[in-house]
Coordinates of C-alpha atoms in Angstrom, one line a residue:
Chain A
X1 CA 51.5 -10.5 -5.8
X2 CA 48.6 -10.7 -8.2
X3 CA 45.3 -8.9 -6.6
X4 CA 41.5 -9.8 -6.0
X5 CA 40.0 -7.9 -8.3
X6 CA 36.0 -7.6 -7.3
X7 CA 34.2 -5.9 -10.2
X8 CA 30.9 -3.9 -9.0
X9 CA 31.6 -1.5 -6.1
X10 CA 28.0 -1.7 -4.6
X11 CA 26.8 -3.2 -1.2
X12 CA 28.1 -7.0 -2.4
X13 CA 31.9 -5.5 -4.0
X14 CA 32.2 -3.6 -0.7
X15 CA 31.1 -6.7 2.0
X16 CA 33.1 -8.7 -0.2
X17 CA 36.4 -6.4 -0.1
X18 CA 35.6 -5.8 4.0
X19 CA 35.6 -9.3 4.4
X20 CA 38.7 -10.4 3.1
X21 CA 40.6 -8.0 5.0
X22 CA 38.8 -8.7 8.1
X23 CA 39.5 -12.7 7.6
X24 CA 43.0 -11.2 7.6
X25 CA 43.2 -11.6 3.8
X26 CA 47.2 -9.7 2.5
X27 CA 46.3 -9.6 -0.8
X28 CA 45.9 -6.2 -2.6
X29 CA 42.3 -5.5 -3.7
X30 CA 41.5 -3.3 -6.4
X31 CA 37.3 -2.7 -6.2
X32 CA 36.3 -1.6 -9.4
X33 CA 33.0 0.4 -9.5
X34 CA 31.4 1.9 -12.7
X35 CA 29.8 4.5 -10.6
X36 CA 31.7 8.1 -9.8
X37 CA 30.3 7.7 -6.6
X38 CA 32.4 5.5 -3.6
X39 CA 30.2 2.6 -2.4
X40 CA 26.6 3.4 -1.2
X41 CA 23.3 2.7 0.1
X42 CA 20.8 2.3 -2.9
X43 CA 17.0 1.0 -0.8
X44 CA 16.9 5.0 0.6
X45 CA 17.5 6.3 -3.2
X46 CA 13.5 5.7 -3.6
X47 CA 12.5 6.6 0.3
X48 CA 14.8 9.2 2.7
X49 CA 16.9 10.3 0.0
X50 CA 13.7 11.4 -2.5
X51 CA 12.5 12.9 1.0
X52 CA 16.0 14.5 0.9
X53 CA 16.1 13.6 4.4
X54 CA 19.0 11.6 3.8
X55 CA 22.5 13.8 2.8
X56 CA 24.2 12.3 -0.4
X57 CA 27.4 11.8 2.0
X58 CA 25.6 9.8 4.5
X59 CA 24.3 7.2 1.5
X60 CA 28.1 6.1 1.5
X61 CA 28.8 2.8 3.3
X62 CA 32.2 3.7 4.4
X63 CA 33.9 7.2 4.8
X64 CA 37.1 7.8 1.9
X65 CA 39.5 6.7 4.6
X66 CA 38.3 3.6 4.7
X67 CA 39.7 2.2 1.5
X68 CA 43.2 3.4 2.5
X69 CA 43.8 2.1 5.6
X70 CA 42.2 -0.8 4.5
X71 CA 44.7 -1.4 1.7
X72 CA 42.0 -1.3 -0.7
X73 CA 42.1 0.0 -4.1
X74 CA 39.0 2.1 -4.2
X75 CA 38.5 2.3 -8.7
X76 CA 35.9 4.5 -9.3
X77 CA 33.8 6.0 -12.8
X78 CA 36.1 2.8 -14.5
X79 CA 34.2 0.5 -16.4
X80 CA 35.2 -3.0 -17.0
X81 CA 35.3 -3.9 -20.9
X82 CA 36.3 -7.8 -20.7
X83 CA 37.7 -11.3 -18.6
X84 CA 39.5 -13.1 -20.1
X85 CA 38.3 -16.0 -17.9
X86 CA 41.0 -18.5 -18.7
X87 CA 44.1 -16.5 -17.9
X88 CA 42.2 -14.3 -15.1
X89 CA 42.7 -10.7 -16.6
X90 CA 40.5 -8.3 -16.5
X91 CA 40.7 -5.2 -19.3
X92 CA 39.6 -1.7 -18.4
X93 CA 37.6 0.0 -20.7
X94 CA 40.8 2.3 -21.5
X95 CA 42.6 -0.8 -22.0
X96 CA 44.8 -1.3 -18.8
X97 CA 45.2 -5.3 -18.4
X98 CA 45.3 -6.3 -14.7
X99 CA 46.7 -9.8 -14.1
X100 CA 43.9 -11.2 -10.9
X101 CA 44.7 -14.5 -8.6
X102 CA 41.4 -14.5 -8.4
X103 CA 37.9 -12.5 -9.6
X104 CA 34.9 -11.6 -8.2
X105 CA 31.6 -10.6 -9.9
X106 CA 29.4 -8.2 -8.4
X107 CA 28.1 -6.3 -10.8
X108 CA 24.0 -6.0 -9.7
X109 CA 21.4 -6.0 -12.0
X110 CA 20.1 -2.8 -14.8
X111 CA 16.5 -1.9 -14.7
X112 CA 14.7 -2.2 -17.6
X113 CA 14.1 0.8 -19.8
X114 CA 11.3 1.5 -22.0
X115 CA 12.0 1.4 -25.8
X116 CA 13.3 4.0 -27.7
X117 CA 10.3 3.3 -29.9
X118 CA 7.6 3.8 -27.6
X119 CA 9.0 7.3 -26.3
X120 CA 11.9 6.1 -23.5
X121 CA 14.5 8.1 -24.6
X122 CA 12.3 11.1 -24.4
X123 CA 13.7 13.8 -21.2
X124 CA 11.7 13.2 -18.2
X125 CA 11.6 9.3 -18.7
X126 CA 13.6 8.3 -15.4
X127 CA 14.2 4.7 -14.2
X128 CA 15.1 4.2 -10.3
X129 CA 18.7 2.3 -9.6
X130 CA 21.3 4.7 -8.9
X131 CA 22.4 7.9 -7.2
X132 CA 22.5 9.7 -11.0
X133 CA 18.9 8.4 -11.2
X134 CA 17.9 10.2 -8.1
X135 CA 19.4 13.6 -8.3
X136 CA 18.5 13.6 -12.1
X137 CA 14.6 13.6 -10.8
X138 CA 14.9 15.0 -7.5
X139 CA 14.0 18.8 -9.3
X140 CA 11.0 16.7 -10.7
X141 CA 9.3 16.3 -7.3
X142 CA 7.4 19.6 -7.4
X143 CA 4.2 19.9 -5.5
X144 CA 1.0 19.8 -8.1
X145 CA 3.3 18.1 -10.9
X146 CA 1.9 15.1 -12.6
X147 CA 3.4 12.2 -13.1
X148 CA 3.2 8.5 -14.1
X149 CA 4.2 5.4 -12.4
X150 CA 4.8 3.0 -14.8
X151 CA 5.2 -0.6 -13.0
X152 CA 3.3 -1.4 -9.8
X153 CA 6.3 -3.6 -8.1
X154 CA 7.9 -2.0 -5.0
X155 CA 10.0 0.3 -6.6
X156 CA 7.4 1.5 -8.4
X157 CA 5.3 1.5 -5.3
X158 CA 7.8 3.4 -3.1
X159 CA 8.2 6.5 -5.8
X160 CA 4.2 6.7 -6.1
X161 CA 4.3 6.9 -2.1
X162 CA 7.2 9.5 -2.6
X163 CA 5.7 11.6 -5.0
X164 CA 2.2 11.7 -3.3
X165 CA 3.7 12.5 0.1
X166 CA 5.5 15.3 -1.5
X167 CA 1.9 16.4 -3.1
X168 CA 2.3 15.2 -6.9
X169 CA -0.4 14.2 -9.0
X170 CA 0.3 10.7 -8.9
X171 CA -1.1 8.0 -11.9
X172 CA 0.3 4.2 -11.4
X173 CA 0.0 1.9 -14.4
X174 CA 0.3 -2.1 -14.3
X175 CA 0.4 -3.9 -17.2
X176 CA -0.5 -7.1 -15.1
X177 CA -4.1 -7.9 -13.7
X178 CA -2.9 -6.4 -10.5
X179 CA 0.2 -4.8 -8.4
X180 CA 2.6 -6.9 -7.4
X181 CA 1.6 -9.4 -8.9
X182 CA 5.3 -11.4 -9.4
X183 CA 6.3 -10.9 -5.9
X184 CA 3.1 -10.9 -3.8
X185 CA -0.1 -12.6 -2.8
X186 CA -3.0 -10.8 -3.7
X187 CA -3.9 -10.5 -0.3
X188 CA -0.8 -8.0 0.1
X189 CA -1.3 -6.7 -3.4
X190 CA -5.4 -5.4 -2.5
X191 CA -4.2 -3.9 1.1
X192 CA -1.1 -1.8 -0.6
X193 CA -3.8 -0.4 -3.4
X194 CA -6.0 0.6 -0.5
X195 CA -3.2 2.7 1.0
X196 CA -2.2 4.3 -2.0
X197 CA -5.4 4.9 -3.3
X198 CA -6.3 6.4 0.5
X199 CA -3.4 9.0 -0.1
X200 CA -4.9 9.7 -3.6
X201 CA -2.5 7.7 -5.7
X202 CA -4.5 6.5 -9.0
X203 CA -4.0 3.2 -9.4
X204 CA -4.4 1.7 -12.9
X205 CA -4.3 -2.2 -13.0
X206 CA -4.4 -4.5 -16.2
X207 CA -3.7 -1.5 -18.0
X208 CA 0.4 -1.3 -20.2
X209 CA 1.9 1.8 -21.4
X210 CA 1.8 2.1 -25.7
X211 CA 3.3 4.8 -26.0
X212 CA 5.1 8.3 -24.4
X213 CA 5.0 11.2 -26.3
X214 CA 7.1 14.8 -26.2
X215 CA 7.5 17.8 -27.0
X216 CA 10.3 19.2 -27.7
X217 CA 12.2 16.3 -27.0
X218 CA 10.6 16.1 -23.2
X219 CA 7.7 13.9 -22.4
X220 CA 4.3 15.3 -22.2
X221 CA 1.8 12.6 -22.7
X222 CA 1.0 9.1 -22.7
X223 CA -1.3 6.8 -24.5
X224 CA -2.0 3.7 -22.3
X225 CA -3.3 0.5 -23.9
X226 CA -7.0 0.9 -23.0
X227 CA -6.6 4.2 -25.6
X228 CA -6.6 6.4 -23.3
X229 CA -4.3 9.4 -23.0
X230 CA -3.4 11.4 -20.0
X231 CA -0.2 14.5 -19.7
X232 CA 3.0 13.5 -17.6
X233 CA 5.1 16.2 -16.7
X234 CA 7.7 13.2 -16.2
X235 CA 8.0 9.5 -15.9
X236 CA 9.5 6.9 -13.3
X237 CA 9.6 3.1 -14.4
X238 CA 9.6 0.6 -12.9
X239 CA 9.0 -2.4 -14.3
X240 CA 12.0 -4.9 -13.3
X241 CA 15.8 -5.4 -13.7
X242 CA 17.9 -7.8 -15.6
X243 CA 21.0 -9.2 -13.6
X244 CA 24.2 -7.9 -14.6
X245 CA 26.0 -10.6 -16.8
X246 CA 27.0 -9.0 -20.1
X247 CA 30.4 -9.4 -19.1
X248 CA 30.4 -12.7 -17.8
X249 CA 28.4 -13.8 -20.5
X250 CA 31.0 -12.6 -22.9
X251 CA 34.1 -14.3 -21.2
X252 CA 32.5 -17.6 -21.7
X253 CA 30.8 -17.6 -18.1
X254 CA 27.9 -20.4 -17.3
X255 CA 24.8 -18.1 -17.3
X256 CA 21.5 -19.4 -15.8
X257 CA 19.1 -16.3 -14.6
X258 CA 22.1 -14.7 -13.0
X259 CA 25.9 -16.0 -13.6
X260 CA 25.7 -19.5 -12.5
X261 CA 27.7 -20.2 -9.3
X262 CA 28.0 -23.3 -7.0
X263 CA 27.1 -23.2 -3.0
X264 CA 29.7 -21.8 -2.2
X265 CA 29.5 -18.6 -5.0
X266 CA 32.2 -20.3 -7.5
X267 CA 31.2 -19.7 -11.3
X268 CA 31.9 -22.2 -13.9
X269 CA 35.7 -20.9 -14.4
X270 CA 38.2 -21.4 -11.9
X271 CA 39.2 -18.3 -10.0
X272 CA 36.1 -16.6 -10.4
X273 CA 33.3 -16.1 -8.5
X274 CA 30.0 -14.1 -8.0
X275 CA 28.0 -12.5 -5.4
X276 CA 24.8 -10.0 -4.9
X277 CA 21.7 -9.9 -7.5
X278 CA 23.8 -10.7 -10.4
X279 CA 24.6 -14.4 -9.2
X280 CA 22.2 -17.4 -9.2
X281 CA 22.9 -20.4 -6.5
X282 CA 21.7 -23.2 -5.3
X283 CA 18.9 -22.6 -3.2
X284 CA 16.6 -25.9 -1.5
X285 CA 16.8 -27.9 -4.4
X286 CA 16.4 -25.2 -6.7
X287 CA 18.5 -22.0 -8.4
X288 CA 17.3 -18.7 -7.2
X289 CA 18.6 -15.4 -7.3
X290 CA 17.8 -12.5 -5.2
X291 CA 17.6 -8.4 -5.6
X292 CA 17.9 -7.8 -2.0
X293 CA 20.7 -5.9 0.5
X294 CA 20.9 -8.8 2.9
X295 CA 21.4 -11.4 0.1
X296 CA 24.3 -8.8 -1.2
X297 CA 26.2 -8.9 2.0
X298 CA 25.9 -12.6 3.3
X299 CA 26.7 -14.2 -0.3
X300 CA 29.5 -11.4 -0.8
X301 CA 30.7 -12.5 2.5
X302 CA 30.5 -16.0 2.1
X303 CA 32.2 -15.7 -1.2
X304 CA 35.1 -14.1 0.7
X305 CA 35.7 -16.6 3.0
X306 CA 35.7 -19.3 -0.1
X307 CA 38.2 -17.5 -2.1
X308 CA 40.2 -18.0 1.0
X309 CA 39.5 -21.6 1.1
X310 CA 37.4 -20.9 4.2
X311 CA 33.9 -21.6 3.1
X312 CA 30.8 -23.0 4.1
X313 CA 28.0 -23.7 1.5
X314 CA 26.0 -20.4 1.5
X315 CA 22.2 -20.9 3.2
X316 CA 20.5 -17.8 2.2
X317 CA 18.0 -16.4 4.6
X318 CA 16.0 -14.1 2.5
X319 CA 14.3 -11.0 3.8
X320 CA 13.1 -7.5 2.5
X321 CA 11.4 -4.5 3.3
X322 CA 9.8 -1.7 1.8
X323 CA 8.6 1.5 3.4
X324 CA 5.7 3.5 1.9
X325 CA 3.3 6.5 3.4
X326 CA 3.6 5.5 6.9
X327 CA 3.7 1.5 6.9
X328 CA 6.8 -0.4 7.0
X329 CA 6.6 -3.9 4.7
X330 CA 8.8 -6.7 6.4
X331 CA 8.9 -10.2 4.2
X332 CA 10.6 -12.9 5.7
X333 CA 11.0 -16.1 3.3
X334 CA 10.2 -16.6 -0.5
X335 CA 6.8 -17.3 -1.3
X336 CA 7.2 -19.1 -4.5
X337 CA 5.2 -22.3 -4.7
X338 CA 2.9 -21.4 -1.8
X339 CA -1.1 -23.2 -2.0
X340 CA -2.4 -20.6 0.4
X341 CA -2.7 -17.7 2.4
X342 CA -3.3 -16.9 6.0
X343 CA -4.3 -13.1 7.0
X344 CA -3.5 -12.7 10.8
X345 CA -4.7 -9.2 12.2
X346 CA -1.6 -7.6 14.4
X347 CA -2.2 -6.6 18.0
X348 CA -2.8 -2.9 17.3
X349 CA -5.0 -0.8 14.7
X350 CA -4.1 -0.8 11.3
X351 CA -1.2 -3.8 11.1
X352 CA -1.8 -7.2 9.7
X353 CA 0.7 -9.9 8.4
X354 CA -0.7 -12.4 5.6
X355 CA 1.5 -16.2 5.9
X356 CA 2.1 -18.0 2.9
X357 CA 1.7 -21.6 3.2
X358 CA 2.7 -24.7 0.9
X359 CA 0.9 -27.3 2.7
X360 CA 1.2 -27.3 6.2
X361 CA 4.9 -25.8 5.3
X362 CA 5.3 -22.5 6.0
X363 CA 7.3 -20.0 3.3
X364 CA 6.8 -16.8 3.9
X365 CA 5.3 -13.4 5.4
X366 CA 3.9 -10.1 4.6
X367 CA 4.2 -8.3 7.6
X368 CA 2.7 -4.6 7.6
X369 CA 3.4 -2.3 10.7
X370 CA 3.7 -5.7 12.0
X371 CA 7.7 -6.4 13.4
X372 CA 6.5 -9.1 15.8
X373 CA 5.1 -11.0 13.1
X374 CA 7.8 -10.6 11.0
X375 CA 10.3 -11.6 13.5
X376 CA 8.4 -14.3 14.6
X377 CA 7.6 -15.6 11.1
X378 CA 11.7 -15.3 10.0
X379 CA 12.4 -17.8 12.9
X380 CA 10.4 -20.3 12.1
X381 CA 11.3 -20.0 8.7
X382 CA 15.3 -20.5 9.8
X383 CA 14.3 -23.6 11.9
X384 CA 12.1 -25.2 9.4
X385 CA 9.1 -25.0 11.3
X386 CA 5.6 -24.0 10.7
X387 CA 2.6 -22.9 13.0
X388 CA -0.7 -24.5 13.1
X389 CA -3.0 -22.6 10.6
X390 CA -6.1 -22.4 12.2
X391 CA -5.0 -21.1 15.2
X392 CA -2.3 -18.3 13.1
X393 CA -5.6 -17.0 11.9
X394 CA -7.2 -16.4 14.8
X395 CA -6.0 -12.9 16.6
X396 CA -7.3 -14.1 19.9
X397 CA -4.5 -16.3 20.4
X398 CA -1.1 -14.3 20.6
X399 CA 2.0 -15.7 18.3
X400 CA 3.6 -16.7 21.5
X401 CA 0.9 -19.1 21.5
X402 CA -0.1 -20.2 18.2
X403 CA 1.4 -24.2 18.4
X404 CA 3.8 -25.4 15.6
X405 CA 2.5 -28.2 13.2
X406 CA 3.9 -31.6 13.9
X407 CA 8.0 -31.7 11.7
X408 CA 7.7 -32.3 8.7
X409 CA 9.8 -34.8 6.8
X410 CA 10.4 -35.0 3.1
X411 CA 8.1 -37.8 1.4
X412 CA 9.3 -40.8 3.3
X413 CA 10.2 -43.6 1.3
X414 CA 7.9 -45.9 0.7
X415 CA 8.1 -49.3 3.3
Chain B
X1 CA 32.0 15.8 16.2
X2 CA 31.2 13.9 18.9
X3 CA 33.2 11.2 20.3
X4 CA 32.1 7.7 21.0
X5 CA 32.9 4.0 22.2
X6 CA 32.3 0.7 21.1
X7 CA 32.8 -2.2 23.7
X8 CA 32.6 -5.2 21.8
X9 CA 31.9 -8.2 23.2
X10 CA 35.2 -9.6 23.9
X11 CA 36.8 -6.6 25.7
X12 CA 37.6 -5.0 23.0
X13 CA 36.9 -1.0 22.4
X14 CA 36.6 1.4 19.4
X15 CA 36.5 4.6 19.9
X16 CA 35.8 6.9 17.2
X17 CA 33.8 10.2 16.1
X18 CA 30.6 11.2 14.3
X19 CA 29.1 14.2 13.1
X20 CA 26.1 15.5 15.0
X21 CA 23.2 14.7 13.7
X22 CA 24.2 11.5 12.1
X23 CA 23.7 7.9 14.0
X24 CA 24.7 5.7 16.3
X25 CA 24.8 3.1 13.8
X26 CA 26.6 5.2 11.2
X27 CA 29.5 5.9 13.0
X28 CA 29.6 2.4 14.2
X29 CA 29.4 1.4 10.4
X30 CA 32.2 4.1 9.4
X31 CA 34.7 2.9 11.7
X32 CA 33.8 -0.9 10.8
X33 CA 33.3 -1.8 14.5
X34 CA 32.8 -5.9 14.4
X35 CA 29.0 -7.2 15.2
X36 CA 27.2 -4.0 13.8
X37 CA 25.6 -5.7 11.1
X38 CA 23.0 -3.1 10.3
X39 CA 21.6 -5.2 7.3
X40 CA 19.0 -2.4 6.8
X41 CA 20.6 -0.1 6.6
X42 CA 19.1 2.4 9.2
X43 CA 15.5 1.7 8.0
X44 CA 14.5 0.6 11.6
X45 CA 13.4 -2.6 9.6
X46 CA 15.9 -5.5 10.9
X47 CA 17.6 -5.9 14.4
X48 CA 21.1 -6.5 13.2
X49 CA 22.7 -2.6 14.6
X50 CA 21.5 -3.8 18.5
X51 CA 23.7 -2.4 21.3
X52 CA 23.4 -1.7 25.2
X53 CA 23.9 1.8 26.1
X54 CA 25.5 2.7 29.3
X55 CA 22.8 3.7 31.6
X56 CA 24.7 7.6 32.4
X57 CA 23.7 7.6 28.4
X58 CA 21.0 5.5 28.3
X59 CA 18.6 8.1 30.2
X60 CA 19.5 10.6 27.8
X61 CA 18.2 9.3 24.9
X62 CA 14.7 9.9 23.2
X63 CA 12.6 7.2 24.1
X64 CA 12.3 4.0 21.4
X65 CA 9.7 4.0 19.2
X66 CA 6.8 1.4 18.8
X67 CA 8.9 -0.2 15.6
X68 CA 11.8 0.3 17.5
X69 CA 10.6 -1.7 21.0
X70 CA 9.3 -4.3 19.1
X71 CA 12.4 -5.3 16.7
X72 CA 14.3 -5.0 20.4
X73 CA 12.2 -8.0 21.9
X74 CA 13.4 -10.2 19.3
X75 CA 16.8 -9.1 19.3
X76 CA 19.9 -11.1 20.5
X77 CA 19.4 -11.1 24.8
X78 CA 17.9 -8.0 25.1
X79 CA 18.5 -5.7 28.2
X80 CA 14.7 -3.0 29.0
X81 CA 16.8 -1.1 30.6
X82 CA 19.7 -0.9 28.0
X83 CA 18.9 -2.2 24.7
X84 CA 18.3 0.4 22.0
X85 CA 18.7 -0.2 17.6
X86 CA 21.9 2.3 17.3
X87 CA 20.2 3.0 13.8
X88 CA 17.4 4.6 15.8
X89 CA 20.1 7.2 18.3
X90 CA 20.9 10.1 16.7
X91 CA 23.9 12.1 18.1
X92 CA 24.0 15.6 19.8
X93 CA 25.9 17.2 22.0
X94 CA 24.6 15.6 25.1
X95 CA 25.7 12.2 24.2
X96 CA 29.7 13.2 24.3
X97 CA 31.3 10.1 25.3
X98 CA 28.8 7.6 24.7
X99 CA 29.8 4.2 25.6
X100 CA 27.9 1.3 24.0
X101 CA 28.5 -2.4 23.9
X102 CA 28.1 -4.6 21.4
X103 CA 26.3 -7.7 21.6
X104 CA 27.3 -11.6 21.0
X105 CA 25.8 -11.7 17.9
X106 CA 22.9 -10.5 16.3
X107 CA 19.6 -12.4 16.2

């Protein structure tokens, strides 16, 4: 019998390979990781395990005996080199040729590196995806040492919280008017920079990186684009990653922000299919695609159950969180095309949620040290309803409280 | 290693054993017991790893955390005087035998 090859061992290759078998799937299943390392937990890579309060073994998502007695084929350190989409076969990078009834795409997304040209091959220039990445700079994180954040998204965010914790001389650099600007309101962006800049994090916004220089081959300095120059013992950046499509792209794969899949996670060759941060999909009326754990293991496992012509049209529910210093982030919803923002103090000192609003619609929240908001806020979002503004803005009424707007229907069609 | 018991919700049992030291949630995870979702993955930050702890156990853990209390409320049918995020119990000695349940779902 011809196996399910899933290609990406990460959080989507592994729900995706647990699924199957647990929908009572027979099919071998070879899960092909690049990675030495079995299938693991990356969002504590930049929190716990930096703390190293976290042991390497206890990232794993499943102990080695899993894959056995799961009849799964556990390839790791293996790269893939091509699909040959048409005839389903899938070459390893030392040229084995597996023959697949079927393929599945989870391969994540790279972060973006800095240039060779402006220093980013230089020792001490780190990015923040995988385990390598975090033991390579886990020696870095030396009380007094200095260095630079370049990027002020979350992951940028949580290694300036990291490194300040652990007593570093912390610069953050953001080439955009603010922090987070691409994935937050700056509502949420202004409270984050007070927190960092509270634990003595120096915050540097509208302000790119030109250029790192070494010495010896190591970085040392780095000219910034206001001219500028400050010394970096080392270097964490963070500025974005690019979905994994190389090789989809190459077998002749519909590409579209992500490898293009349908509902139900089906790419644009029969047989094949995507899940996790590399794949797009249909999302209300749009294409979306999302970096986020959840998003990984829902879609992974929705794909499974289409593979076994089982599925349901995937409805993501997007969520995220982020922990920094002592304040743990919740977001519930996607806050793209929102008109507005409501902040909402929380019930005790020190938490606050701010409500993203399109209309009378809501979208989204930021919920910081706030859980009930957050919970609160993701149901609404699931049922498609909204609360009434005014009163979400005013802390004298509790959430319980707070009345929902009238339904709203899609522009009605005219009489 | 310690040994415990999942109960899930339609009779079925795991039982199964975990360092001490690690979580309730972990070993849960490790022996793929159905209905942990534990999307989080241990971050106290979802409500997805929710179980009821027999009350002989349930006495002997440290108490929930703010966080932790407040996730619960929202949680599928929670039990005050059961309900704990298994992400949030970490295992010693003590807890030998620990029987938890697993809810109907999740949220």
């Amino acid at each position: 019998m011809k196996p399910i090859v899933i290609i990406g061992a990460g959080q989507a290759g592994l729900a995706l390979a647990a699924k199957l078998r647990a929908l009572g799937c027979e099919t071998p299943i070879k899960l092909i990781g690049a990675e030495p390392a079995p299938p693991y937990q990356r969002p504590p890579l930049s929190k716990k395990y930096m703390f190293g309060e976290l042991d390497r073994e206890r990232l794993y998502l499943r102990p080695e005996t899993f894959y056995a007695e799961n009849a799964i084929e556990l390839i790791t350190g293996t790269c893939v080199a091509a699909i040959e989409a048409a005839e389903k076969i899938v070459v390893l990078d030392d040229g084995t040729r597996i023959a697949a009834s079927q393929i599945a795409l989870c391969t994540g997304a790279d972060p973006i590196r800095l240039p060779a040209a402006i220093g980013g091959d230089l020792a001490g220039v780190y990015t923040m995806r995988n385990l390598a990445d975090a033991d390579a700079m886990a020696d870095e994180f030396r009380p007094g040492a200095r260095v630079l954040i370049v990027g002020g998204g979350y992951i940028g965010l949580e290694a300036a919280a990291v490194a300040a914790a652990k007593g570093l001389q912390v610069t953050l650099v953001e080439m955009a008017p603010r922090i987070l600007a691409r994935v937050a309101c700056a509502e949420t962006a202004t409270w984050f920079k007070a927190l960092h800049q509270s634990h003595g994090v120096d915050i540097r916004e509208g302000i790119g990186l030109s250029e790192l220089t070494g010495k010896g081959g190591r970085v040392a300095r780095a000219r910034l684009s206001d001219g500028s120059d400050i010394e970096a013992d080392f270097v964490v950046v963070g500025i974005g990653v690019r979905p994994g499509v190389a090789l989809a792209e190459a077998a002749g794969l519909a590409i579209e922000n992500g490898i293009r899949t349908d509902a139900f996670g089906a790419a644009s060759a029969p047989g094949i299919w995507a899940a996790g941060d590399c794949a797009s999909f249909p999302f209300q009326g749009c294409r979306i695609r999302l970096e986020s754990v959840p998003n990984a293991i829902d879609q992974a496992e929705a794909v499974a159950a289409a593979m076994l012509g089982q599925g349901a049209p995937y409805v993501a529910k997007p969520w995220f969180w982020s922990d920094q210093f002592d304040v743990k982030l919740q977001i519930a919803g996607l806050n793209t095309g929102h008109d507005r923002v409501i902040v909402r103090q929380g019930d005790k000192l020190g938490t606050v949620s701010h409500w993203y609003f399109a209309g009378t619609r809501l979208l989204a929240v930021d919920a910081m040290n706030d859980p009930r908001a957050y919970m609160t806020a993701k149901r609404w979002i699931e049922a498609g309803q909204s609360p009434e503004p005014a009163s979400l803005a005013d802390p004298a009424i509790p959430l319980k409280s707070v009345p929902l707007a009238a339904p709203q229907t899609e522009l009605a069609e005219a009489p | 290693m310690i040994t415990v018991t999942f109960e899930g919700a339609d009779g079925s049992r795991i039982t199964t054993k975990a360092r001490p030291g690690t979580t309730l949630m972990e070993a849960a995870r490790a022996a793929s017991v159905p209905g942990i979702l534990a999307e989080c993955g241990g971050a106290c930050s979802c409500s997805t790893c929710h179980v009821y702890v027999a009350p002989d156990f349930f006495d002997l853990l440290e108490p929930a955390g703010e966080m932790e209390l407040d996730l619960l409320d929202f949680a599928w049918e929670p039990d005050p005087a059961s309900s704990r995020l298994s992400c949030q119990i970490v295992l010693n000695e003590a807890l030998e035998g620990l029987v938890a349940r697993v809810p109907e779902r999740q949220g």
